[in-house]
Amino acid sequence: DTEVTQTPKHLVMGMTNKKSLKCEQHMGHRAMYWYKQKAKKPPELMFVYSYEKLSINESVPSRFSPECPNSSLLNLHLHALQPEDSALYLCASSPLSLGVDEQFFGPGTRLTVL
Amino acid sequence: TQLLEQSPQFLSIQEGENLTVYCNSSSVFSSLQWYRQEPGEGPVLLVTVVTGGEVKKLKRLTFQFGDARKDSSLHITAAQPGDTGLYLCAGEDAGGTSYGKLTFGQGTILTVHP
């Protein structure tokens, strides 16, 4: 299995809602990532989990809360989002190999905040 | 902070034409990855270049890593409409201080007209 899967594909939520994005990989990768991507721009790193521990938080607002229940799963909990948070949210994973550490991306969740 | 300058930002060509996309930096990278992304989907890894001066070919796509591992190029021969998409270069930090972080170029939006 060489896939990173993400659910849901699309999500529409109000500013008072609580929702979660889910990501799963079965490649045995030890690092998992959350990115935010606006249209026609490169992905912006949000969080990195290494060996199930949060290793990088790129000063992301607390209305985004990541969770890594095990080495295959990554969640992103959303609460009290703003319309400007509407974007494509991408999950990625990598083996954490020294020297060359290729990241593999999921298909993304298209989030719209009303 | 590492930067990757990617050019051109937009490219609109006719089917059958050749094109080259460039990624340049003043920083050394341990490897450089090229991705292609279609609208509403996640980036798909095309190739990873590791060794200075390395050239890799993927059908009509030729990837080159500069001798000093600071720059890379993607050349497409006889472009086809199916090549349309956002092309992203992303470099891994050679210094190892930003483990798990990729530096992305700004992206090249390629449109190939039939």
Coordinates of C-alpha atoms in Angstrom, one line a residue:
Chain A
D1 CA 0.0 0.0 0.0
T2 CA 1.7 3.2 -1.2
E3 CA -1.2 5.6 -0.5
V4 CA -2.0 8.3 1.9
T5 CA -5.8 8.6 2.3
Q6 CA -7.7 11.5 3.7
T7 CA -11.4 12.0 4.7
P8 CA -13.6 13.7 4.1
K9 CA -12.9 14.9 0.5
H10 CA -14.9 18.0 1.1
L11 CA -16.1 19.8 4.2
V12 CA -18.3 22.8 4.7
M13 CA -18.5 24.2 8.3
G14 CA -19.8 27.2 10.1
M15 CA -17.6 29.3 12.3
T16 CA -19.0 27.8 15.5
N17 CA -18.7 24.1 14.4
K18 CA -16.3 21.5 15.6
K19 CA -15.1 19.1 12.9
S20 CA -12.1 16.8 12.3
L21 CA -10.0 15.8 9.3
K22 CA -8.5 12.3 9.2
C23 CA -5.4 11.0 7.5
E24 CA -4.1 7.4 7.2
Q25 CA -1.0 5.7 5.8
H26 CA 0.1 2.1 5.9
M27 CA 3.6 2.5 4.4
G28 CA 5.3 2.2 7.8
H29 CA 6.3 5.9 7.6
R30 CA 7.4 7.5 10.9
A31 CA 6.6 11.1 10.1
M32 CA 3.3 12.6 9.2
Y33 CA 2.5 16.2 8.2
W34 CA -0.4 18.7 7.9
Y35 CA -0.2 21.3 5.2
K36 CA -2.5 24.2 4.3
Q37 CA -2.7 25.1 0.6
K38 CA -4.4 28.1 -1.0
A39 CA -5.3 28.1 -4.7
K40 CA -2.3 28.1 -7.1
K41 CA 0.2 28.5 -4.2
P42 CA 2.6 26.0 -2.7
P43 CA 1.6 24.0 0.4
E44 CA 2.4 25.7 3.8
L45 CA 3.6 23.5 6.6
M46 CA 1.4 23.5 9.7
F47 CA 2.5 20.5 11.9
V48 CA 5.0 17.6 11.8
Y49 CA 4.7 14.4 13.9
S50 CA 7.8 12.3 14.2
Y51 CA 7.5 8.9 15.9
E52 CA 4.0 9.9 17.0
K53 CA 5.2 13.0 18.8
L54 CA 4.7 16.6 17.7
S55 CA 8.0 17.9 16.5
I56 CA 7.1 21.0 14.6
N57 CA 4.3 23.5 15.1
E58 CA 4.6 26.4 12.6
S59 CA 2.9 28.9 15.0
V60 CA -0.5 27.6 13.9
P61 CA -3.5 29.2 15.7
S62 CA -5.0 27.1 18.5
R63 CA -8.2 26.7 16.6
F64 CA -6.3 23.9 14.8
S65 CA -5.4 21.0 17.0
P66 CA -3.5 18.0 15.7
E67 CA -3.5 14.5 17.1
C68 CA -1.6 11.4 16.3
P69 CA -3.4 8.4 17.9
N70 CA -0.9 5.9 16.4
S71 CA 1.8 5.6 13.8
S72 CA -0.7 5.2 10.9
L73 CA -3.3 7.9 11.8
L74 CA -3.2 11.6 12.0
N75 CA -6.1 13.9 12.8
L76 CA -6.7 17.6 12.6
H77 CA -9.4 18.9 15.0
L78 CA -11.0 22.2 13.9
H79 CA -12.9 24.6 16.1
A80 CA -14.1 28.2 15.7
L81 CA -12.5 28.6 12.3
Q82 CA -12.6 31.8 10.3
P83 CA -13.5 32.2 6.6
E84 CA -9.9 32.8 5.8
D85 CA -9.1 29.2 6.9
S86 CA -10.9 27.9 3.8
A87 CA -8.3 26.0 1.9
L88 CA -7.1 22.6 0.7
Y89 CA -5.7 20.7 3.7
L90 CA -3.1 18.2 2.8
C91 CA -1.7 15.3 4.8
A92 CA 1.7 13.8 3.9
S93 CA 4.0 11.1 5.3
S94 CA 7.6 10.2 5.0
P95 CA 9.8 7.4 6.2
L96 CA 12.2 9.7 8.1
S97 CA 15.2 8.5 6.2
L98 CA 18.5 10.3 6.8
G99 CA 19.7 12.1 3.7
V100 CA 16.7 11.6 1.4
D101 CA 13.2 11.7 3.0
E102 CA 10.6 11.7 0.3
Q103 CA 7.1 13.0 1.3
F104 CA 4.0 11.4 -0.1
F105 CA 0.8 13.5 -0.1
G106 CA -2.8 12.5 0.3
P107 CA -5.5 13.9 -2.0
G108 CA -6.5 16.6 0.5
T109 CA -9.7 17.8 2.1
R110 CA -11.3 20.9 0.6
L111 CA -12.5 22.9 3.5
T112 CA -14.9 25.8 3.2
V113 CA -15.7 27.9 6.3
L114 CA -18.9 29.9 6.1
Chain B
T1 CA 15.7 30.8 6.1
Q2 CA 16.1 28.8 2.9
L3 CA 14.4 30.1 -0.3
L4 CA 13.7 28.4 -3.6
E5 CA 13.0 30.7 -6.5
Q6 CA 10.9 28.9 -9.1
S7 CA 10.3 30.3 -12.6
P8 CA 8.4 30.9 -14.6
Q9 CA 5.3 31.3 -12.5
F10 CA 2.9 30.8 -15.4
L11 CA 3.5 28.9 -18.7
S12 CA 0.9 28.6 -21.5
I13 CA 2.0 26.7 -24.5
Q14 CA 0.7 24.7 -27.5
E15 CA 0.8 20.9 -27.6
G16 CA 4.1 19.7 -29.0
E17 CA 6.2 22.5 -27.7
N18 CA 9.1 22.1 -25.3
L19 CA 9.5 23.9 -22.0
T20 CA 11.8 24.2 -19.0
V21 CA 11.0 25.1 -15.4
Y22 CA 13.8 26.3 -13.1
C23 CA 14.4 26.2 -9.3
N24 CA 17.2 28.3 -7.9
S25 CA 18.6 28.9 -4.5
S26 CA 21.6 30.2 -2.7
S27 CA 21.3 27.3 -0.2
V28 CA 22.5 23.7 -0.6
F29 CA 19.9 21.0 -0.5
S30 CA 20.5 17.3 0.4
S31 CA 17.9 16.4 -2.2
L32 CA 15.3 18.1 -4.3
Q33 CA 11.8 16.7 -5.1
W34 CA 9.6 17.6 -8.0
Y35 CA 5.8 17.3 -7.7
R36 CA 2.9 17.7 -10.1
Q37 CA -0.5 18.7 -8.8
E38 CA -3.9 18.8 -10.5
P39 CA -6.7 21.1 -9.3
G40 CA -8.4 19.7 -6.2
E41 CA -5.8 16.9 -5.7
G42 CA -2.7 16.4 -3.7
P43 CA 0.8 16.8 -5.1
V44 CA 2.2 13.6 -6.7
L45 CA 5.9 13.0 -6.4
L46 CA 7.5 12.8 -9.9
V47 CA 11.2 12.4 -9.0
T48 CA 13.8 13.0 -6.3
V49 CA 17.3 14.1 -7.3
V50 CA 20.1 13.6 -4.8
T51 CA 23.6 13.8 -6.4
G52 CA 25.1 17.0 -7.8
G53 CA 25.0 16.9 -11.6
E54 CA 22.4 14.1 -11.6
V55 CA 20.1 13.8 -14.5
K56 CA 16.9 11.7 -14.3
K57 CA 14.4 10.9 -17.1
L58 CA 10.8 10.0 -16.8
K59 CA 9.4 9.5 -20.3
R60 CA 9.3 13.0 -21.8
L61 CA 10.4 14.7 -18.6
T62 CA 14.1 15.3 -17.8
F63 CA 15.2 16.5 -14.3
Q64 CA 18.6 17.9 -13.5
F65 CA 20.2 18.7 -10.2
G66 CA 22.9 21.4 -10.3
D67 CA 26.5 20.4 -9.5
A68 CA 26.5 22.4 -6.3
R69 CA 23.0 21.1 -5.3
K70 CA 21.6 24.6 -5.2
D71 CA 19.4 24.5 -8.3
S72 CA 17.4 22.2 -10.5
S73 CA 15.5 22.1 -13.7
L74 CA 12.6 20.2 -15.3
H75 CA 12.4 20.0 -19.0
I76 CA 9.4 18.6 -20.8
T77 CA 9.7 17.6 -24.4
A78 CA 6.7 17.7 -26.8
A79 CA 4.2 18.8 -24.1
Q80 CA 0.8 17.2 -24.1
P81 CA -2.5 18.5 -22.6
G82 CA -2.2 15.8 -19.9
D83 CA 0.9 17.6 -18.7
T84 CA -1.2 20.5 -17.5
G85 CA -1.0 21.2 -13.8
L86 CA 0.9 22.9 -11.0
Y87 CA 4.6 21.9 -10.8
L88 CA 6.4 22.3 -7.5
C89 CA 10.0 21.9 -6.6
A90 CA 10.8 21.2 -2.9
G91 CA 14.2 21.0 -1.3
E92 CA 15.4 19.1 1.8
D93 CA 17.7 21.0 4.1
A94 CA 21.3 19.8 3.8
G95 CA 22.2 21.1 7.2
G96 CA 19.8 18.8 8.9
T97 CA 18.6 21.4 11.3
S98 CA 15.1 21.5 9.8
Y99 CA 14.4 17.7 9.8
G100 CA 11.1 17.0 8.1
K101 CA 10.7 20.4 6.6
L102 CA 10.7 21.0 2.8
T103 CA 11.4 24.3 1.2
F104 CA 8.9 24.8 -1.6
G105 CA 9.3 26.9 -4.7
Q106 CA 6.4 29.2 -5.6
G107 CA 5.1 26.7 -8.2
T108 CA 4.7 26.9 -12.0
I109 CA 1.2 26.7 -13.5
L110 CA 1.5 24.9 -16.8
T111 CA -1.3 24.9 -19.4
V112 CA -0.9 22.9 -22.6
H113 CA -3.4 23.8 -25.2
P114 CA -4.5 21.1 -27.8

